[in-house]
């Protein structure tokens, strides 16, 4: 008796799209709030109107895309639905958050150090972090993708501070100090472990960056606290 291969006779719902999953023809996934059906076998190609995917059911358009990052005016415990604190926390790979993170491109995961690891025999994946190892938050800065790539971290630096003073026997030493140097005078030697032999004036120069720029206990700019967050949509 002859047999007929009907292939898939019903659609196969596969849940939220994941870039690491191999899909076959007629598999259906959720992506961007809509449902998409595979036109052919596909892996690693995001569902959009292309040769691999067709729009099956259009959903309400989401205002953000998965992986979008921003600073938000909410405490971490009060972030809106779909947003998560960008603090490096791990989520089960098979959880809604884990699947959303794993659906991001390989470049995105490499740039923001999103990795899969095994903890107590289960697979986890982390959200990116906006904090340095010592707990300080990073300042975000635009990059061109050539000289610096997104996700790259530039170490601490302050602008160069210049100072100069003249040497030799001069009067009014404060007039010969410029930049970050300040001319001062003192009776030498009247402090420390030195025993004064005679009284005579010596001139010194103090270096103070605050003569040129505002200073503080660490390098800071005028700033306002916000919560760093990433959008996962679940």
PDB file of C-alpha atoms in Angstrom:
ATOM      1  CA  UNK A   1       0.000   0.000   0.000  1.00  0.00           C
ATOM      2  CA  UNK A   2       1.372   3.422  -0.929  1.00  0.00           C
ATOM      3  CA  UNK A   3       2.174   5.909   1.850  1.00  0.00           C
ATOM      4  CA  UNK A   4       1.996   9.677   1.626  1.00  0.00           C
ATOM      5  CA  UNK A   5       4.277  11.915   3.710  1.00  0.00           C
ATOM      6  CA  UNK A   6       2.114  14.805   4.832  1.00  0.00           C
ATOM      7  CA  UNK A   7       4.941  16.467   6.764  1.00  0.00           C
ATOM      8  CA  UNK A   8       3.743  18.649   9.619  1.00  0.00           C
ATOM      9  CA  UNK A   9      -0.039  18.587   9.622  1.00  0.00           C
ATOM     10  CA  UNK A  10      -0.242  21.133  12.463  1.00  0.00           C
ATOM     11  CA  UNK A  11       1.790  24.059  13.632  1.00  0.00           C
ATOM     12  CA  UNK A  12       4.394  23.428  16.322  1.00  0.00           C
ATOM     13  CA  UNK A  13       4.488  26.150  18.992  1.00  0.00           C
ATOM     14  CA  UNK A  14       8.095  26.516  20.225  1.00  0.00           C
ATOM     15  CA  UNK A  15       7.756  29.388  22.689  1.00  0.00           C
ATOM     16  CA  UNK A  16       9.843  32.547  22.591  1.00  0.00           C
ATOM     17  CA  UNK A  17      12.455  32.658  19.839  1.00  0.00           C
ATOM     18  CA  UNK A  18      16.032  31.676  20.803  1.00  0.00           C
ATOM     19  CA  UNK A  19      18.924  32.236  18.403  1.00  0.00           C
ATOM     20  CA  UNK A  20      20.618  28.996  19.522  1.00  0.00           C
ATOM     21  CA  UNK A  21      17.635  26.767  18.633  1.00  0.00           C
ATOM     22  CA  UNK A  22      17.272  24.895  15.337  1.00  0.00           C
ATOM     23  CA  UNK A  23      13.771  25.426  13.903  1.00  0.00           C
ATOM     24  CA  UNK A  24      12.093  23.416  11.167  1.00  0.00           C
ATOM     25  CA  UNK A  25       9.413  24.358   8.653  1.00  0.00           C
ATOM     26  CA  UNK A  26       6.069  25.289  10.286  1.00  0.00           C
ATOM     27  CA  UNK A  27       7.589  25.856  13.738  1.00  0.00           C
ATOM     28  CA  UNK A  28       5.963  28.888  15.384  1.00  0.00           C
ATOM     29  CA  UNK A  29       7.761  31.236  17.780  1.00  0.00           C
ATOM     30  CA  UNK A  30       7.030  34.407  19.685  1.00  0.00           C
ATOM     31  CA  UNK A  31       9.229  37.408  18.933  1.00  0.00           C
ATOM     32  CA  UNK A  32       8.711  41.118  19.578  1.00  0.00           C
ATOM     33  CA  UNK A  33       5.139  40.552  20.763  1.00  0.00           C
ATOM     34  CA  UNK A  34       4.090  38.774  17.531  1.00  0.00           C
ATOM     35  CA  UNK A  35       3.936  35.147  16.361  1.00  0.00           C
ATOM     36  CA  UNK A  36       6.145  34.014  13.475  1.00  0.00           C
ATOM     37  CA  UNK A  37       6.110  30.797  11.422  1.00  0.00           C
ATOM     38  CA  UNK A  38       9.230  29.253   9.899  1.00  0.00           C
ATOM     39  CA  UNK A  39       9.122  28.935   6.111  1.00  0.00           C
ATOM     40  CA  UNK A  40      12.083  26.526   6.091  1.00  0.00           C
ATOM     41  CA  UNK A  41      14.702  25.120   8.448  1.00  0.00           C
ATOM     42  CA  UNK A  42      16.447  28.011  10.175  1.00  0.00           C
ATOM     43  CA  UNK A  43      18.817  28.772  13.033  1.00  0.00           C
ATOM     44  CA  UNK A  44      20.233  32.083  14.246  1.00  0.00           C
ATOM     45  CA  UNK A  45      18.120  34.365  12.010  1.00  0.00           C
ATOM     46  CA  UNK A  46      15.779  36.680  13.924  1.00  0.00           C
ATOM     47  CA  UNK A  47      12.100  36.457  12.925  1.00  0.00           C
ATOM     48  CA  UNK A  48      11.385  39.318  10.544  1.00  0.00           C
ATOM     49  CA  UNK A  49       9.812  39.363   7.100  1.00  0.00           C
ATOM     50  CA  UNK A  50      12.525  37.479   5.218  1.00  0.00           C
ATOM     51  CA  UNK A  51      13.067  34.204   3.372  1.00  0.00           C
ATOM     52  CA  UNK A  52      12.996  32.199   6.624  1.00  0.00           C
ATOM     53  CA  UNK A  53      10.013  33.640   8.514  1.00  0.00           C
ATOM     54  CA  UNK A  54       6.452  34.797   7.885  1.00  0.00           C
ATOM     55  CA  UNK A  55       4.369  36.905  10.247  1.00  0.00           C
ATOM     56  CA  UNK A  56       1.566  34.713  11.572  1.00  0.00           C
ATOM     57  CA  UNK A  57      -0.178  36.917  14.147  1.00  0.00           C
ATOM     58  CA  UNK A  58       0.763  40.555  14.673  1.00  0.00           C
ATOM     59  CA  UNK A  59       0.814  41.543  18.310  1.00  0.00           C
ATOM     60  CA  UNK A  60       0.847  44.917  19.977  1.00  0.00           C
ATOM     61  CA  UNK A  61       4.106  46.592  19.066  1.00  0.00           C
ATOM     62  CA  UNK A  62       6.460  46.759  22.036  1.00  0.00           C
ATOM     63  CA  UNK A  63       8.071  50.135  22.700  1.00  0.00           C
ATOM     64  CA  UNK A  64      11.478  48.544  23.320  1.00  0.00           C
ATOM     65  CA  UNK A  65      13.558  45.721  21.874  1.00  0.00           C
ATOM     66  CA  UNK A  66      15.025  42.876  23.918  1.00  0.00           C
ATOM     67  CA  UNK A  67      18.495  43.847  25.110  1.00  0.00           C
ATOM     68  CA  UNK A  68      17.885  47.600  25.190  1.00  0.00           C
ATOM     69  CA  UNK A  69      19.682  49.232  28.122  1.00  0.00           C
ATOM     70  CA  UNK A  70      19.012  52.526  29.855  1.00  0.00           C
ATOM     71  CA  UNK A  71      19.191  54.362  33.174  1.00  0.00           C
ATOM     72  CA  UNK A  72      15.767  54.552  34.805  1.00  0.00           C
ATOM     73  CA  UNK A  73      14.277  56.785  37.489  1.00  0.00           C
ATOM     74  CA  UNK A  74      12.938  53.820  39.499  1.00  0.00           C
ATOM     75  CA  UNK A  75      14.442  51.836  42.338  1.00  0.00           C
ATOM     76  CA  UNK A  76      15.628  48.373  41.314  1.00  0.00           C
ATOM     77  CA  UNK A  77      12.709  46.765  43.175  1.00  0.00           C
ATOM     78  CA  UNK A  78      10.179  49.009  41.378  1.00  0.00           C
ATOM     79  CA  UNK A  79      11.261  48.676  37.730  1.00  0.00           C
ATOM     80  CA  UNK A  80       8.395  48.444  35.184  1.00  0.00           C
ATOM     81  CA  UNK A  81       7.386  45.077  33.746  1.00  0.00           C
ATOM     82  CA  UNK A  82       9.975  43.610  31.399  1.00  0.00           C
ATOM     83  CA  UNK A  83      12.897  45.619  32.820  1.00  0.00           C
ATOM     84  CA  UNK A  84      15.609  44.041  34.993  1.00  0.00           C
ATOM     85  CA  UNK A  85      18.362  45.428  37.204  1.00  0.00           C
ATOM     86  CA  UNK A  86      21.647  45.344  35.278  1.00  0.00           C
ATOM     87  CA  UNK A  87      23.744  43.910  38.115  1.00  0.00           C
ATOM     88  CA  UNK A  88      25.105  40.629  36.691  1.00  0.00           C
ATOM     89  CA  UNK A  89      22.463  38.365  38.291  1.00  0.00           C
ATOM     90  CA  UNK A  90      22.098  34.825  36.926  1.00  0.00           C
ATOM     91  CA  UNK A  91      18.819  33.346  35.641  1.00  0.00           C
ATOM     92  CA  UNK A  92      18.038  29.753  34.768  1.00  0.00           C
ATOM     93  CA  UNK A  93      18.717  29.257  31.067  1.00  0.00           C
ATOM     94  CA  UNK A  94      15.274  27.680  30.596  1.00  0.00           C
ATOM     95  CA  UNK A  95      13.432  30.497  32.422  1.00  0.00           C
ATOM     96  CA  UNK A  96      11.640  33.268  30.471  1.00  0.00           C
ATOM     97  CA  UNK A  97      14.449  35.677  31.391  1.00  0.00           C
ATOM     98  CA  UNK A  98      17.115  33.133  30.439  1.00  0.00           C
ATOM     99  CA  UNK A  99      15.533  32.436  27.056  1.00  0.00           C
ATOM    100  CA  UNK A 100      15.287  36.170  26.345  1.00  0.00           C
ATOM    101  CA  UNK A 101      18.967  36.672  27.219  1.00  0.00           C
ATOM    102  CA  UNK A 102      20.029  33.675  25.138  1.00  0.00           C
ATOM    103  CA  UNK A 103      18.076  35.001  22.133  1.00  0.00           C
ATOM    104  CA  UNK A 104      20.460  37.968  21.889  1.00  0.00           C
ATOM    105  CA  UNK A 105      23.091  37.834  19.164  1.00  0.00           C
ATOM    106  CA  UNK A 106      26.512  36.291  19.737  1.00  0.00           C
ATOM    107  CA  UNK A 107      28.125  39.738  19.321  1.00  0.00           C
ATOM    108  CA  UNK A 108      25.837  41.275  21.936  1.00  0.00           C
ATOM    109  CA  UNK A 109      26.571  38.509  24.429  1.00  0.00           C
ATOM    110  CA  UNK A 110      30.314  38.807  23.808  1.00  0.00           C
ATOM    111  CA  UNK A 111      30.322  42.620  24.100  1.00  0.00           C
ATOM    112  CA  UNK A 112      28.429  42.590  27.404  1.00  0.00           C
ATOM    113  CA  UNK A 113      29.974  39.413  28.855  1.00  0.00           C
ATOM    114  CA  UNK A 114      26.731  37.419  28.943  1.00  0.00           C
ATOM    115  CA  UNK A 115      27.740  33.793  29.448  1.00  0.00           C
ATOM    116  CA  UNK A 116      26.166  30.433  30.186  1.00  0.00           C
ATOM    117  CA  UNK A 117      27.536  28.637  33.230  1.00  0.00           C
ATOM    118  CA  UNK A 118      26.639  25.575  35.307  1.00  0.00           C
ATOM    119  CA  UNK A 119      25.667  26.179  38.953  1.00  0.00           C
ATOM    120  CA  UNK A 120      24.675  23.217  41.131  1.00  0.00           C
ATOM    121  CA  UNK A 121      24.162  21.087  38.040  1.00  0.00           C
ATOM    122  CA  UNK A 122      21.849  23.568  36.256  1.00  0.00           C
ATOM    123  CA  UNK A 123      22.549  25.977  33.405  1.00  0.00           C
ATOM    124  CA  UNK A 124      22.319  29.700  34.114  1.00  0.00           C
ATOM    125  CA  UNK A 125      22.852  32.842  32.059  1.00  0.00           C
ATOM    126  CA  UNK A 126      23.585  36.319  33.416  1.00  0.00           C
ATOM    127  CA  UNK A 127      22.320  39.804  32.715  1.00  0.00           C
ATOM    128  CA  UNK A 128      25.115  42.294  31.960  1.00  0.00           C
ATOM    129  CA  UNK A 129      26.426  44.454  34.786  1.00  0.00           C
ATOM    130  CA  UNK A 130      26.763  48.228  34.951  1.00  0.00           C
ATOM    131  CA  UNK A 131      29.188  48.057  37.884  1.00  0.00           C
ATOM    132  CA  UNK A 132      32.962  47.740  38.212  1.00  0.00           C
ATOM    133  CA  UNK A 133      34.374  45.031  40.545  1.00  0.00           C
ATOM    134  CA  UNK A 134      34.803  47.637  43.316  1.00  0.00           C
ATOM    135  CA  UNK A 135      31.101  48.543  43.134  1.00  0.00           C
ATOM    136  CA  UNK A 136      31.363  51.838  41.263  1.00  0.00           C
ATOM    137  CA  UNK A 137      28.928  52.406  38.409  1.00  0.00           C
ATOM    138  CA  UNK A 138      30.222  52.968  34.894  1.00  0.00           C
ATOM    139  CA  UNK A 139      29.623  56.253  33.101  1.00  0.00           C
ATOM    140  CA  UNK A 140      28.130  55.523  29.685  1.00  0.00           C
ATOM    141  CA  UNK A 141      29.815  57.103  26.670  1.00  0.00           C
ATOM    142  CA  UNK A 142      29.148  57.037  22.932  1.00  0.00           C
ATOM    143  CA  UNK A 143      31.608  54.985  20.820  1.00  0.00           C
ATOM    144  CA  UNK A 144      32.069  54.708  17.060  1.00  0.00           C
ATOM    145  CA  UNK A 145      32.399  50.904  16.923  1.00  0.00           C
ATOM    146  CA  UNK A 146      35.836  51.209  15.297  1.00  0.00           C
ATOM    147  CA  UNK A 147      38.281  52.706  17.781  1.00  0.00           C
ATOM    148  CA  UNK A 148      36.137  51.432  20.655  1.00  0.00           C
ATOM    149  CA  UNK A 149      33.371  48.838  20.616  1.00  0.00           C
ATOM    150  CA  UNK A 150      30.126  48.850  22.588  1.00  0.00           C
ATOM    151  CA  UNK A 151      30.510  47.265  26.013  1.00  0.00           C
ATOM    152  CA  UNK A 152      34.219  48.151  26.249  1.00  0.00           C
ATOM    153  CA  UNK A 153      35.427  49.690  29.511  1.00  0.00           C
ATOM    154  CA  UNK A 154      37.904  52.568  29.669  1.00  0.00           C
ATOM    155  CA  UNK A 155      39.932  52.833  32.888  1.00  0.00           C
ATOM    156  CA  UNK A 156      40.020  55.834  35.221  1.00  0.00           C
ATOM    157  CA  UNK A 157      41.827  58.966  34.074  1.00  0.00           C
ATOM    158  CA  UNK A 158      41.872  62.671  34.847  1.00  0.00           C
ATOM    159  CA  UNK A 159      42.940  65.414  32.496  1.00  0.00           C
ATOM    160  CA  UNK A 160      46.609  66.381  32.511  1.00  0.00           C
ATOM    161  CA  UNK A 161      47.389  69.112  35.061  1.00  0.00           C
ATOM    162  CA  UNK A 162      50.401  71.296  34.371  1.00  0.00           C
ATOM    163  CA  UNK A 163      52.548  73.205  36.868  1.00  0.00           C
ATOM    164  CA  UNK A 164      55.884  75.042  36.786  1.00  0.00           C
ATOM    165  CA  UNK A 165      58.152  76.907  39.168  1.00  0.00           C
ATOM    166  CA  UNK A 166      61.417  78.736  38.637  1.00  0.00           C
ATOM    167  CA  UNK A 167      64.554  77.765  40.543  1.00  0.00           C
ATOM    168  CA  UNK A 168      67.409  79.900  41.745  1.00  0.00           C
ATOM    169  CA  UNK A 169      67.557  82.873  44.060  1.00  0.00           C
ATOM    170  CA  UNK A 170      64.501  85.001  43.409  1.00  0.00           C
ATOM    171  CA  UNK A 171      62.379  87.406  45.398  1.00  0.00           C
ATOM    172  CA  UNK A 172      58.618  87.059  45.750  1.00  0.00           C
ATOM    173  CA  UNK A 173      58.590  83.349  44.987  1.00  0.00           C
ATOM    174  CA  UNK A 174      54.819  83.277  44.697  1.00  0.00           C
ATOM    175  CA  UNK A 175      55.199  85.297  41.499  1.00  0.00           C
ATOM    176  CA  UNK A 176      57.322  82.553  39.935  1.00  0.00           C
ATOM    177  CA  UNK A 177      54.917  79.649  40.481  1.00  0.00           C
ATOM    178  CA  UNK A 178      52.340  78.899  37.817  1.00  0.00           C
ATOM    179  CA  UNK A 179      49.664  76.312  37.144  1.00  0.00           C
ATOM    180  CA  UNK A 180      49.116  73.894  40.021  1.00  0.00           C
ATOM    181  CA  UNK A 181      52.125  75.121  42.027  1.00  0.00           C
ATOM    182  CA  UNK A 182      51.743  77.655  44.820  1.00  0.00           C
ATOM    183  CA  UNK A 183      54.776  79.500  46.203  1.00  0.00           C
ATOM    184  CA  UNK A 184      55.072  79.431  50.014  1.00  0.00           C
ATOM    185  CA  UNK A 185      57.667  80.462  52.587  1.00  0.00           C
ATOM    186  CA  UNK A 186      58.625  78.975  55.956  1.00  0.00           C
ATOM    187  CA  UNK A 187      61.271  79.258  58.669  1.00  0.00           C
ATOM    188  CA  UNK A 188      63.671  76.361  58.090  1.00  0.00           C
ATOM    189  CA  UNK A 189      63.954  74.031  59.831  1.00  0.00           C
ATOM    190  CA  UNK A 190      61.303  74.308  62.532  1.00  0.00           C
ATOM    191  CA  UNK A 191      59.338  71.079  62.131  1.00  0.00           C
ATOM    192  CA  UNK A 192      59.811  67.349  61.874  1.00  0.00           C
ATOM    193  CA  UNK A 193      62.903  65.717  63.354  1.00  0.00           C
ATOM    194  CA  UNK A 194      65.268  68.524  62.387  1.00  0.00           C
ATOM    195  CA  UNK A 195      67.020  70.552  65.065  1.00  0.00           C
ATOM    196  CA  UNK A 196      67.215  74.186  63.983  1.00  0.00           C
ATOM    197  CA  UNK A 197      70.805  75.479  63.669  1.00  0.00           C
ATOM    198  CA  UNK A 198      69.913  78.986  62.688  1.00  0.00           C
ATOM    199  CA  UNK A 199      66.922  80.905  61.522  1.00  0.00           C
ATOM    200  CA  UNK A 200      66.778  81.659  57.839  1.00  0.00           C
ATOM    201  CA  UNK A 201      63.995  81.737  55.312  1.00  0.00           C
ATOM    202  CA  UNK A 202      63.549  78.940  52.796  1.00  0.00           C
ATOM    203  CA  UNK A 203      60.989  78.930  50.014  1.00  0.00           C
ATOM    204  CA  UNK A 204      58.912  75.921  48.995  1.00  0.00           C
ATOM    205  CA  UNK A 205      56.271  75.051  46.453  1.00  0.00           C
ATOM    206  CA  UNK A 206      53.072  73.128  47.122  1.00  0.00           C
ATOM    207  CA  UNK A 207      51.411  71.132  44.346  1.00  0.00           C
ATOM    208  CA  UNK A 208      47.615  71.222  44.611  1.00  0.00           C
ATOM    209  CA  UNK A 209      45.345  70.123  41.782  1.00  0.00           C
ATOM    210  CA  UNK A 210      42.584  72.153  43.454  1.00  0.00           C
ATOM    211  CA  UNK A 211      44.439  75.297  42.331  1.00  0.00           C
ATOM    212  CA  UNK A 212      43.317  74.358  38.815  1.00  0.00           C
ATOM    213  CA  UNK A 213      40.244  72.088  39.012  1.00  0.00           C
ATOM    214  CA  UNK A 214      37.643  71.079  41.633  1.00  0.00           C
ATOM    215  CA  UNK A 215      38.821  68.046  43.606  1.00  0.00           C
ATOM    216  CA  UNK A 216      37.264  65.422  45.860  1.00  0.00           C
ATOM    217  CA  UNK A 217      37.946  61.992  47.404  1.00  0.00           C
ATOM    218  CA  UNK A 218      37.440  60.333  43.985  1.00  0.00           C
ATOM    219  CA  UNK A 219      37.070  61.325  40.348  1.00  0.00           C
ATOM    220  CA  UNK A 220      33.445  62.379  39.893  1.00  0.00           C
ATOM    221  CA  UNK A 221      31.275  64.595  37.758  1.00  0.00           C
ATOM    222  CA  UNK A 222      28.050  66.236  38.854  1.00  0.00           C
ATOM    223  CA  UNK A 223      25.655  63.311  38.689  1.00  0.00           C
ATOM    224  CA  UNK A 224      22.228  62.024  39.648  1.00  0.00           C
ATOM    225  CA  UNK A 225      21.581  58.430  40.696  1.00  0.00           C
ATOM    226  CA  UNK A 226      19.538  56.202  38.345  1.00  0.00           C
ATOM    227  CA  UNK A 227      19.004  52.417  38.152  1.00  0.00           C
ATOM    228  CA  UNK A 228      20.792  50.708  35.221  1.00  0.00           C
ATOM    229  CA  UNK A 229      18.292  48.358  33.571  1.00  0.00           C
ATOM    230  CA  UNK A 230      17.978  45.977  30.622  1.00  0.00           C
ATOM    231  CA  UNK A 231      14.758  45.163  28.777  1.00  0.00           C
ATOM    232  CA  UNK A 232      13.901  41.454  28.462  1.00  0.00           C
ATOM    233  CA  UNK A 233      10.173  41.863  27.805  1.00  0.00           C
ATOM    234  CA  UNK A 234       9.053  39.045  30.126  1.00  0.00           C
TER     235      UNK A 234
END
